[in-house]
Short mmCIF file of N, CA and C in Angstrom, two decimals:
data_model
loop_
_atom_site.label_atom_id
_atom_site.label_comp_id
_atom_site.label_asym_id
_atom_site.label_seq_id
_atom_site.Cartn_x
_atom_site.Cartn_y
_atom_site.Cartn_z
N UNK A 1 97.82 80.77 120.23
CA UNK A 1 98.47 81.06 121.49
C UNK A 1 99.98 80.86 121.34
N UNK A 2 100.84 81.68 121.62
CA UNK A 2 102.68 81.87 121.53
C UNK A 2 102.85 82.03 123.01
N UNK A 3 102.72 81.17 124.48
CA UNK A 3 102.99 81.08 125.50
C UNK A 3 102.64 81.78 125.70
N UNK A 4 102.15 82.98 126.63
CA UNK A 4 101.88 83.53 127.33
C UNK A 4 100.79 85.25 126.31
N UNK A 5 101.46 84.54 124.79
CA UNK A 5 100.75 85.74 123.81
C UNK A 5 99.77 85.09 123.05
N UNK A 6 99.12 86.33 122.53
CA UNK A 6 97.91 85.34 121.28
C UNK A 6 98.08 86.53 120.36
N UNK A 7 97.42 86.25 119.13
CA UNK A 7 97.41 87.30 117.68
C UNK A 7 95.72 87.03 117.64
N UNK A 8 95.38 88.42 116.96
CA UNK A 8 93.61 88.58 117.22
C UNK A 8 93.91 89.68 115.87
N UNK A 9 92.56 89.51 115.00
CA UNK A 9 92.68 90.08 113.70
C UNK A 9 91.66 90.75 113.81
N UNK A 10 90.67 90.93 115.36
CA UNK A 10 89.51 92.13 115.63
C UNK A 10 89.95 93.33 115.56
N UNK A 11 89.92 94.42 114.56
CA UNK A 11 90.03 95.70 115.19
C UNK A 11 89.75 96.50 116.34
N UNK A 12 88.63 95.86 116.50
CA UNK A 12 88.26 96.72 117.90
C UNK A 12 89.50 96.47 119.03
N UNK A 13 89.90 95.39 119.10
CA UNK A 13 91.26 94.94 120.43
C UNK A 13 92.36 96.01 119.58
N UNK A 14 92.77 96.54 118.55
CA UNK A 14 93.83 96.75 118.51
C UNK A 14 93.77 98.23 119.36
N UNK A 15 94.95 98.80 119.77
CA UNK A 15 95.41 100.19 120.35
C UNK A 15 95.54 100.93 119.26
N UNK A 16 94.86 101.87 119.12
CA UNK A 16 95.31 102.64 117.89
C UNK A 16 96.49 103.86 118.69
N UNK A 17 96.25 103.92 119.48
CA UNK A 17 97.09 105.06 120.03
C UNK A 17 98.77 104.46 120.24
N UNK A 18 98.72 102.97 120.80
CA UNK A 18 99.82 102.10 120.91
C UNK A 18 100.67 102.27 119.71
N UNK A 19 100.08 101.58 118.27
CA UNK A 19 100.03 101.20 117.30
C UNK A 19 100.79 102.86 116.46
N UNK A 20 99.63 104.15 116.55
CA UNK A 20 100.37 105.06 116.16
C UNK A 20 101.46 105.81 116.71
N UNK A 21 101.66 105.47 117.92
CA UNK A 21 103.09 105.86 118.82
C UNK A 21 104.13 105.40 118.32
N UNK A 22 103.99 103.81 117.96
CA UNK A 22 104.94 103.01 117.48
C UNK A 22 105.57 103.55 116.41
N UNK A 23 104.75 103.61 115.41
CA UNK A 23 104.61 103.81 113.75
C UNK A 23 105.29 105.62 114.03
N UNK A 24 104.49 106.17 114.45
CA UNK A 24 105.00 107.65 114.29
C UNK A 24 106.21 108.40 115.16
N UNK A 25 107.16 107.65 115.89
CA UNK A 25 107.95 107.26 116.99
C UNK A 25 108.86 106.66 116.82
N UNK A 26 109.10 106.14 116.55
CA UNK A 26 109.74 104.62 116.86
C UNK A 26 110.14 103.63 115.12
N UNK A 27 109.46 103.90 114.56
CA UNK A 27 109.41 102.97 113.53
C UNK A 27 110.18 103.84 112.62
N UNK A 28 111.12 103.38 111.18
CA UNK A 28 111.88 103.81 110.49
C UNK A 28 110.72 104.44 109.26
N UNK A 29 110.37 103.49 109.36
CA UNK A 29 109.59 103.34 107.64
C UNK A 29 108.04 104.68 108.09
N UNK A 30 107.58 105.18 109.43
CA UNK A 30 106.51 105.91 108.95
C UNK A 30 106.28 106.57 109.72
N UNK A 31 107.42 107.13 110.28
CA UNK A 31 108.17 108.39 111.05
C UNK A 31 107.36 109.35 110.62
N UNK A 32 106.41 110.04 111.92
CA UNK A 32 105.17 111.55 111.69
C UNK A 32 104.20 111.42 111.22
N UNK A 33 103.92 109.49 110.81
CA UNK A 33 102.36 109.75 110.16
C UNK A 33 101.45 109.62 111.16
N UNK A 34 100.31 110.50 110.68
CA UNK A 34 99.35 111.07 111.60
C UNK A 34 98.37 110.01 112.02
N UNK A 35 97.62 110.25 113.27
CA UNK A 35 96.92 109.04 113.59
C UNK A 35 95.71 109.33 112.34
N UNK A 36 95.57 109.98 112.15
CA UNK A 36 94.22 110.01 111.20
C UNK A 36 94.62 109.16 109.87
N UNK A 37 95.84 109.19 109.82
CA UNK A 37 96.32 108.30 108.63
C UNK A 37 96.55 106.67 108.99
N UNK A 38 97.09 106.42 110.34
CA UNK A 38 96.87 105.09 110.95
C UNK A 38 95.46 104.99 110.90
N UNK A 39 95.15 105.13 111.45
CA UNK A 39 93.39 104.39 111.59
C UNK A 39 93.07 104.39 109.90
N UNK A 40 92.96 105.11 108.90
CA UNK A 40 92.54 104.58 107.95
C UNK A 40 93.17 103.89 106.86
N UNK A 41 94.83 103.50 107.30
CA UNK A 41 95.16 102.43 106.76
C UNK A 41 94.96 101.42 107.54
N UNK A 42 94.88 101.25 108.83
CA UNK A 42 93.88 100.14 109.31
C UNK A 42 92.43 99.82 108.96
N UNK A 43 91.59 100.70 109.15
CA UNK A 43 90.33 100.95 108.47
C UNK A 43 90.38 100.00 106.95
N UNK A 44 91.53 99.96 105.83
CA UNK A 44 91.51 99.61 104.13
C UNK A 44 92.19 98.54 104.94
N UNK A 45 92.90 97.51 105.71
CA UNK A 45 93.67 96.66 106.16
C UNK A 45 93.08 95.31 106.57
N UNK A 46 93.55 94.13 106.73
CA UNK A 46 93.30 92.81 107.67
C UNK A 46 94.59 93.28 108.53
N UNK A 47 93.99 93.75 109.46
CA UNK A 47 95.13 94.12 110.82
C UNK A 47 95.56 92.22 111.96
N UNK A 48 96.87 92.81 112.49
CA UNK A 48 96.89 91.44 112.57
C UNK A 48 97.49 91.97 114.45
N UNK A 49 97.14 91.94 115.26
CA UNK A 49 97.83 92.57 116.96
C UNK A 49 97.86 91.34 117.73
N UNK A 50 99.60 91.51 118.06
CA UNK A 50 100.16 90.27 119.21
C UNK A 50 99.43 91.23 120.31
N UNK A 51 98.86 90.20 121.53
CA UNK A 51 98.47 90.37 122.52
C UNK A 51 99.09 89.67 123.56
N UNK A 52 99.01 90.23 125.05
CA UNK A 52 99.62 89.65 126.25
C UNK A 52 98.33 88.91 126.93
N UNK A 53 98.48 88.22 127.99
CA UNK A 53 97.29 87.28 128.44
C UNK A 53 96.26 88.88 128.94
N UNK A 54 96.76 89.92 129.36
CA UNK A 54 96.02 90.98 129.90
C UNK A 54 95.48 92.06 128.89
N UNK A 55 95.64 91.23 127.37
CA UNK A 55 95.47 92.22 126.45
C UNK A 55 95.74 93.48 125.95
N UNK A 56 96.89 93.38 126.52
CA UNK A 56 98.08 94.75 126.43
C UNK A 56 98.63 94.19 124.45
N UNK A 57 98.38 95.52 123.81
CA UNK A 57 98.90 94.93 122.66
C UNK A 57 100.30 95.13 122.70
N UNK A 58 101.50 94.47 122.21
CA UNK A 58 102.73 94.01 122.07
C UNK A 58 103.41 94.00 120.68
N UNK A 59 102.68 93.83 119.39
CA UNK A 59 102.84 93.96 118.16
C UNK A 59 101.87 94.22 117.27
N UNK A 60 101.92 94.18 116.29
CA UNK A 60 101.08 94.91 115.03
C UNK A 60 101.70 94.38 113.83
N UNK A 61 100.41 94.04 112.65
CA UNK A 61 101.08 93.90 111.54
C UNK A 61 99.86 94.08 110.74
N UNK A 62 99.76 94.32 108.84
CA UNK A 62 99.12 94.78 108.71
C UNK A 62 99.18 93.74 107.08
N UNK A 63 98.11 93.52 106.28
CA UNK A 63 97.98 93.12 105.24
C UNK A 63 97.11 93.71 104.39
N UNK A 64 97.33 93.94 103.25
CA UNK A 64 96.79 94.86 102.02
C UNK A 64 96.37 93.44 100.97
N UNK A 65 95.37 93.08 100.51
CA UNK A 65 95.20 92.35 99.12
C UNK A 65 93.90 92.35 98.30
N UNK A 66 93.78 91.79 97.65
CA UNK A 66 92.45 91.34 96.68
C UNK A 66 92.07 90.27 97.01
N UNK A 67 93.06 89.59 97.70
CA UNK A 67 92.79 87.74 97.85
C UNK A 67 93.31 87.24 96.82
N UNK A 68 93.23 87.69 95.60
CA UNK A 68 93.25 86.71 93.97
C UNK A 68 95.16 86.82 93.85
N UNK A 69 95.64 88.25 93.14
CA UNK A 69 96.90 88.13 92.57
C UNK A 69 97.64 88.76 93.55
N UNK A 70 97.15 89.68 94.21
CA UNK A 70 98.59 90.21 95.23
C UNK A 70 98.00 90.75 96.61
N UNK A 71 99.40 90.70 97.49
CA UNK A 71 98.83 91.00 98.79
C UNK A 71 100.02 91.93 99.33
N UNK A 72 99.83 92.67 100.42
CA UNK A 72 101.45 93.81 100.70
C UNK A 72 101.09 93.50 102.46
N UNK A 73 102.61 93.03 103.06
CA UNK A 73 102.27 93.18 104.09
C UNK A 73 103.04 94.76 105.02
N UNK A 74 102.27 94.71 105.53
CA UNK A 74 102.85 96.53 106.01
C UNK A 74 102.96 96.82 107.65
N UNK A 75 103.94 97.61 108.06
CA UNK A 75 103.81 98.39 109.45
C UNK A 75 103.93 96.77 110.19
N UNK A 76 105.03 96.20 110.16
CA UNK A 76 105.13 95.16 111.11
C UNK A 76 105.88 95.17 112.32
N UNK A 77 105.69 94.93 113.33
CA UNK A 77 106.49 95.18 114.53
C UNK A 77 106.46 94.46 115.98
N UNK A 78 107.19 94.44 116.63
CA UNK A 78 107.44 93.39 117.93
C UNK A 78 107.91 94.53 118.83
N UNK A 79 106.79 95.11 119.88
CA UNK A 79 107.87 96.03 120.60
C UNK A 79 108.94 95.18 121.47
N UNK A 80 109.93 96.41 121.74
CA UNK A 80 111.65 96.24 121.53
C UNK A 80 110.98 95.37 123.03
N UNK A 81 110.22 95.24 123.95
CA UNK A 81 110.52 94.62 125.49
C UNK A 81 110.22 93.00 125.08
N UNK A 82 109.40 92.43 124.11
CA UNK A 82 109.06 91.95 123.76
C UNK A 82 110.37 91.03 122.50
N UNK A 83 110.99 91.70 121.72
CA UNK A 83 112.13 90.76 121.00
C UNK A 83 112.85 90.43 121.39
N UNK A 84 113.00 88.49 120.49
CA UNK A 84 113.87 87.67 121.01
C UNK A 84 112.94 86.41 121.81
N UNK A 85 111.73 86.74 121.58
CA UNK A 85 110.87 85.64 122.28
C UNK A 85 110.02 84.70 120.95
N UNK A 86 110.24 84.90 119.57
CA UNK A 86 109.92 84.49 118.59
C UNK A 86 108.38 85.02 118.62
N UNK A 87 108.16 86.14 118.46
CA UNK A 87 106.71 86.53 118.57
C UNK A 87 106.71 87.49 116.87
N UNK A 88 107.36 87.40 116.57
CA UNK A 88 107.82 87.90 115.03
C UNK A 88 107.80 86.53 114.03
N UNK A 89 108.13 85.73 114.42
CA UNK A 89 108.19 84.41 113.70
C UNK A 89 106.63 83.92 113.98
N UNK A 90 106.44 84.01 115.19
CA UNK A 90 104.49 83.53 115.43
C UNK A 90 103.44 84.40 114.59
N UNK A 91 104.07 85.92 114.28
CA UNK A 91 103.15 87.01 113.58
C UNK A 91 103.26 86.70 111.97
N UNK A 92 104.33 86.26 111.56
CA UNK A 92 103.80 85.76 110.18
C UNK A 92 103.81 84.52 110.06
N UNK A 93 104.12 83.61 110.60
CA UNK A 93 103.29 82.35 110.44
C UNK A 93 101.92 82.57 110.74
N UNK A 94 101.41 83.49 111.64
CA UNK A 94 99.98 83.64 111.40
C UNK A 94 99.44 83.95 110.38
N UNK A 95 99.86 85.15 109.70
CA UNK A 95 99.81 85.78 108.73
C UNK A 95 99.63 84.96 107.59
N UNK A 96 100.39 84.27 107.60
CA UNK A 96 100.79 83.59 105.97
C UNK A 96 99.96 82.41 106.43
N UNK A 97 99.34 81.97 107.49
CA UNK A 97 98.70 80.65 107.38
C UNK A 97 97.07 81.27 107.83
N UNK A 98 96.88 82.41 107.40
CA UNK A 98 95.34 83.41 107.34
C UNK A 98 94.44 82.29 106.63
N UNK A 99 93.35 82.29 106.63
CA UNK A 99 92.40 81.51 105.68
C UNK A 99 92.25 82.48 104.43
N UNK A 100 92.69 81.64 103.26
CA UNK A 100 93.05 82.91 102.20
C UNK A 100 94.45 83.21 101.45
N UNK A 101 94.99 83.30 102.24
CA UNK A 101 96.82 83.86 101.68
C UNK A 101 97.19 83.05 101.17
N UNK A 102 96.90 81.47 101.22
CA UNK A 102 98.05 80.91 100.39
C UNK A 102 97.28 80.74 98.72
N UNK A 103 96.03 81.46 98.82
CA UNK A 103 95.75 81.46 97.20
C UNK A 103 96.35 82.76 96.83
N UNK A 104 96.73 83.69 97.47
CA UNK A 104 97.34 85.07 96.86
C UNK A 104 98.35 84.24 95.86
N UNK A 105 98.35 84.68 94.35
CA UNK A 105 99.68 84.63 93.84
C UNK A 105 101.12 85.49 94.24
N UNK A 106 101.07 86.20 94.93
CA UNK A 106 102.21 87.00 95.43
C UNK A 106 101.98 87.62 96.65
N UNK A 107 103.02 87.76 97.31
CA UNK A 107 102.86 88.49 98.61
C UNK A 107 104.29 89.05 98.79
N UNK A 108 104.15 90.73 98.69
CA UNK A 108 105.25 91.63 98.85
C UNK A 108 105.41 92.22 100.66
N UNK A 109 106.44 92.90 100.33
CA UNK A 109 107.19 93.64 101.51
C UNK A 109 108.27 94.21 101.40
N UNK A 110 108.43 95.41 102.35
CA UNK A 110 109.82 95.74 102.44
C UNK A 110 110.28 95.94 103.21
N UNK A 111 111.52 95.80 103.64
CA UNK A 111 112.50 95.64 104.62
C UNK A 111 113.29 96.36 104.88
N UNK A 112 114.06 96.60 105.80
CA UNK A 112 115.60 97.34 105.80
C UNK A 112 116.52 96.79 106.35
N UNK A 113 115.74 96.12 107.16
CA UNK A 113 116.96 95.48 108.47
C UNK A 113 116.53 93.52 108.90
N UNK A 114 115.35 93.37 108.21
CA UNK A 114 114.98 91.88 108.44
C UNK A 114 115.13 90.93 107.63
N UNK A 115 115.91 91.45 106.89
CA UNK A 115 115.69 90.23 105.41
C UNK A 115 116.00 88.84 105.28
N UNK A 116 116.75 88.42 106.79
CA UNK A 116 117.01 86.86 106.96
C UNK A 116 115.42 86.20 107.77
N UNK A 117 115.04 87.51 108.70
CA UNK A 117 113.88 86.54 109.03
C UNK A 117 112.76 86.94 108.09
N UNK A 118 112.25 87.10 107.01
CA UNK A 118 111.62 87.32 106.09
C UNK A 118 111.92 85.78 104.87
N UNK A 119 113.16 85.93 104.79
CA UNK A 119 113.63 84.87 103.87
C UNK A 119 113.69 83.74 104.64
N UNK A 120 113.01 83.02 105.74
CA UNK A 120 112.83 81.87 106.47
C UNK A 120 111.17 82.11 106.31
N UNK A 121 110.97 82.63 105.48
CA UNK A 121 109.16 82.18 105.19
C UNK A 121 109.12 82.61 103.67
N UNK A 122 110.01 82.15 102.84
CA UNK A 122 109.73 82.51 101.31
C UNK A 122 110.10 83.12 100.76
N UNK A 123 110.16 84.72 101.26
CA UNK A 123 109.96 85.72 100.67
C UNK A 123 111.90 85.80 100.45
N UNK A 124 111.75 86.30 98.64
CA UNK A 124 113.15 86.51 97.89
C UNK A 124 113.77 88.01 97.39
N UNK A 125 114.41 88.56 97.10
CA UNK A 125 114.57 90.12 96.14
C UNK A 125 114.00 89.48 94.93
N UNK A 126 113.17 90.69 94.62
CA UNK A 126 112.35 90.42 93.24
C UNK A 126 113.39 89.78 92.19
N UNK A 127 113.02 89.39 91.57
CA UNK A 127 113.90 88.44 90.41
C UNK A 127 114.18 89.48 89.12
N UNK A 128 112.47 90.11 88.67
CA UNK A 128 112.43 90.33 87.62
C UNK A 128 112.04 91.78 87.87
N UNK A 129 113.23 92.49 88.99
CA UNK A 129 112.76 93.91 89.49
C UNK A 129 112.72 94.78 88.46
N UNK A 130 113.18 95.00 87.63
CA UNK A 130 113.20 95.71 86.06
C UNK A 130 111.77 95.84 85.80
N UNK A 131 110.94 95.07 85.86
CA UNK A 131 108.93 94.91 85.49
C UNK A 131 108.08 95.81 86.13
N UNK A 132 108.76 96.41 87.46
CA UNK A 132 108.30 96.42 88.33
C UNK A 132 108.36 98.23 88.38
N UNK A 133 107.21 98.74 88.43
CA UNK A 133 107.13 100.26 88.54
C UNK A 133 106.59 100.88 89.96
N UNK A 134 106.79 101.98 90.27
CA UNK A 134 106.03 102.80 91.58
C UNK A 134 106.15 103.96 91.43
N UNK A 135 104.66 104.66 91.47
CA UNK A 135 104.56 105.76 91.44
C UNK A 135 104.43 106.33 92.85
N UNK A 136 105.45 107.62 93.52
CA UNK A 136 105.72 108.19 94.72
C UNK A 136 104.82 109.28 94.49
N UNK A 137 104.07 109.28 95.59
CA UNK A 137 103.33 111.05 95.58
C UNK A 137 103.58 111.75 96.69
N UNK A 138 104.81 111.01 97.25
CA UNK A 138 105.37 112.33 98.67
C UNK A 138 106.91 111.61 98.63
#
């Protein structure tokens, strides 16, 4: 509970329609992707949705792993009526205190515009980014 919000990792509570408005709308990083493509990266996901006491969803966040060596967190967000109430700071302290995550040996992300509140829970620029490959298929 974050005063008046809670985080719920049921899919069934999340909005997919909310969620892909956001993402395909609004969001930098996944501008036009289709809901058929939201739902089934939720579908492969541990989805993570800030809720209001009336169950209006409010945020979204999304985690990719094995459990063992790596984990990606993805599509994170606080709608804009909503920032400034620390409900971004409550979504990954949830996150990162999951039953599970703190055996991940690594946990990635990327950013554009958050990298101070990201770096108040760990997370650094890769060290040894040179190691590090990605293959783009769009």
């Amino acid at each position: 509970m974050i005063g008046q919000f809670y985080i719920a990792t049921d899919k069934s509570k999340m909005d997919l329609g909310y969620i892909h408005s956001y993402l395909s709308n609004t969001s930098y990083w996944a501008k036009g992707r289709s809901v058929e493509n939201v739902k089934l990266s939720m579908d492969s996901s541990l989805c993570f949705g800030v809720f209001d006491q009336g169950d209006k969803q409010v945020g979204f966040a999304r985690l990719v792993t094995d459990w063992v060596v790596f984990g990606w967190i993805m599509d994170v967000f606080i709608d804009e009526h909503h920032r400034g109430e620390g409900l971004g700071k409550s979504l990954m302290d949830h996150i990162l205190s999951y039953p599970g995550v703190k055996n991940i040996n690594g946990i990635g992300l990327r950013t554009n515009d958050a990298h101070e509140l990201y770096k108040k829970f760990g997370f650094a620029e890769i060290e040894d980014a040179e190691t590090w490959m990605l293959k783009r298929n769009s």
